[in-house]
């Protein structure tokens, strides 16, 4: 039985690659659901390692999932 929500996790020194890995996981979960799945809420957790790039990371995430 599928989870009532999508979830993904990734680590990588480059935030762009970490976000791409997360996106691949989420896209696969969405594709596996019959009838589709359109999320309406998201939680994005980043560690202090990405703090300097937080605004760019959020902008990229928002462009992927408006």
PDB file of C-alpha atoms in Angstrom:
ATOM      1  CA  UNK A   1       0.000   0.000   0.000  1.00  0.00           C
ATOM      2  CA  UNK A   2       1.473   3.390  -0.938  1.00  0.00           C
ATOM      3  CA  UNK A   3       2.244   5.991   1.686  1.00  0.00           C
ATOM      4  CA  UNK A   4      -0.230   8.894   1.895  1.00  0.00           C
ATOM      5  CA  UNK A   5       2.690  11.213   1.146  1.00  0.00           C
ATOM      6  CA  UNK A   6       5.853  11.293  -0.927  1.00  0.00           C
ATOM      7  CA  UNK A   7       9.232  11.411   0.759  1.00  0.00           C
ATOM      8  CA  UNK A   8      12.854  11.490  -0.324  1.00  0.00           C
ATOM      9  CA  UNK A   9      16.310  12.000   1.118  1.00  0.00           C
ATOM     10  CA  UNK A  10      19.708  12.631  -0.401  1.00  0.00           C
ATOM     11  CA  UNK A  11      23.165  13.745   0.591  1.00  0.00           C
ATOM     12  CA  UNK A  12      25.789  15.176  -1.699  1.00  0.00           C
ATOM     13  CA  UNK A  13      28.438  17.893  -1.345  1.00  0.00           C
ATOM     14  CA  UNK A  14      26.787  19.848  -4.196  1.00  0.00           C
ATOM     15  CA  UNK A  15      23.269  21.021  -3.350  1.00  0.00           C
ATOM     16  CA  UNK A  16      22.250  20.843  -7.032  1.00  0.00           C
ATOM     17  CA  UNK A  17      23.072  17.146  -7.151  1.00  0.00           C
ATOM     18  CA  UNK A  18      21.374  16.497  -3.808  1.00  0.00           C
ATOM     19  CA  UNK A  19      18.213  18.187  -5.075  1.00  0.00           C
ATOM     20  CA  UNK A  20      18.387  16.246  -8.348  1.00  0.00           C
ATOM     21  CA  UNK A  21      18.627  12.975  -6.403  1.00  0.00           C
ATOM     22  CA  UNK A  22      15.603  13.953  -4.312  1.00  0.00           C
ATOM     23  CA  UNK A  23      13.681  14.953  -7.450  1.00  0.00           C
ATOM     24  CA  UNK A  24      14.382  11.578  -9.061  1.00  0.00           C
ATOM     25  CA  UNK A  25      13.023   9.775  -6.005  1.00  0.00           C
ATOM     26  CA  UNK A  26       9.896  11.915  -5.861  1.00  0.00           C
ATOM     27  CA  UNK A  27       9.276  11.615  -9.600  1.00  0.00           C
ATOM     28  CA  UNK A  28       9.528   7.824  -9.371  1.00  0.00           C
ATOM     29  CA  UNK A  29       7.048   7.727  -6.493  1.00  0.00           C
ATOM     30  CA  UNK A  30       4.600   9.961  -8.362  1.00  0.00           C
ATOM     31  CA  UNK A  31       4.889   7.830 -11.503  1.00  0.00           C
ATOM     32  CA  UNK A  32       4.190   4.648  -9.534  1.00  0.00           C
ATOM     33  CA  UNK A  33       0.851   5.916  -8.279  1.00  0.00           C
ATOM     34  CA  UNK A  34      -2.178   4.987 -10.321  1.00  0.00           C
ATOM     35  CA  UNK A  35      -4.296   8.024 -11.064  1.00  0.00           C
ATOM     36  CA  UNK A  36      -1.443  10.433 -10.355  1.00  0.00           C
ATOM     37  CA  UNK A  37      -0.633  12.391  -7.270  1.00  0.00           C
ATOM     38  CA  UNK A  38      -0.520  16.160  -6.934  1.00  0.00           C
ATOM     39  CA  UNK A  39       0.982  17.225  -3.612  1.00  0.00           C
ATOM     40  CA  UNK A  40      -0.234  20.439  -2.015  1.00  0.00           C
ATOM     41  CA  UNK A  41       2.253  20.735   0.843  1.00  0.00           C
ATOM     42  CA  UNK A  42       6.019  20.321   1.058  1.00  0.00           C
ATOM     43  CA  UNK A  43       8.641  20.310   3.759  1.00  0.00           C
ATOM     44  CA  UNK A  44      12.201  21.001   2.699  1.00  0.00           C
ATOM     45  CA  UNK A  45      14.848  20.379   5.328  1.00  0.00           C
ATOM     46  CA  UNK A  46      18.419  21.439   4.666  1.00  0.00           C
ATOM     47  CA  UNK A  47      21.420  21.235   6.953  1.00  0.00           C
ATOM     48  CA  UNK A  48      23.755  24.074   7.795  1.00  0.00           C
ATOM     49  CA  UNK A  49      26.128  22.717   5.132  1.00  0.00           C
ATOM     50  CA  UNK A  50      23.804  24.247   2.520  1.00  0.00           C
ATOM     51  CA  UNK A  51      22.959  27.414   4.463  1.00  0.00           C
ATOM     52  CA  UNK A  52      24.915  29.724   2.171  1.00  0.00           C
ATOM     53  CA  UNK A  53      23.017  28.340  -0.835  1.00  0.00           C
ATOM     54  CA  UNK A  54      19.605  28.123   0.849  1.00  0.00           C
ATOM     55  CA  UNK A  55      17.962  30.817  -1.282  1.00  0.00           C
ATOM     56  CA  UNK A  56      19.179  29.282  -4.545  1.00  0.00           C
ATOM     57  CA  UNK A  57      18.174  25.816  -3.350  1.00  0.00           C
ATOM     58  CA  UNK A  58      14.681  27.006  -2.470  1.00  0.00           C
ATOM     59  CA  UNK A  59      14.320  28.814  -5.809  1.00  0.00           C
ATOM     60  CA  UNK A  60      15.307  25.653  -7.670  1.00  0.00           C
ATOM     61  CA  UNK A  61      12.873  23.568  -5.618  1.00  0.00           C
ATOM     62  CA  UNK A  62      10.070  26.075  -6.298  1.00  0.00           C
ATOM     63  CA  UNK A  63      10.766  25.934 -10.031  1.00  0.00           C
ATOM     64  CA  UNK A  64      10.566  22.128  -9.960  1.00  0.00           C
ATOM     65  CA  UNK A  65       7.447  21.983  -7.808  1.00  0.00           C
ATOM     66  CA  UNK A  66       5.488  25.253  -8.103  1.00  0.00           C
TER      67      UNK A  66
END
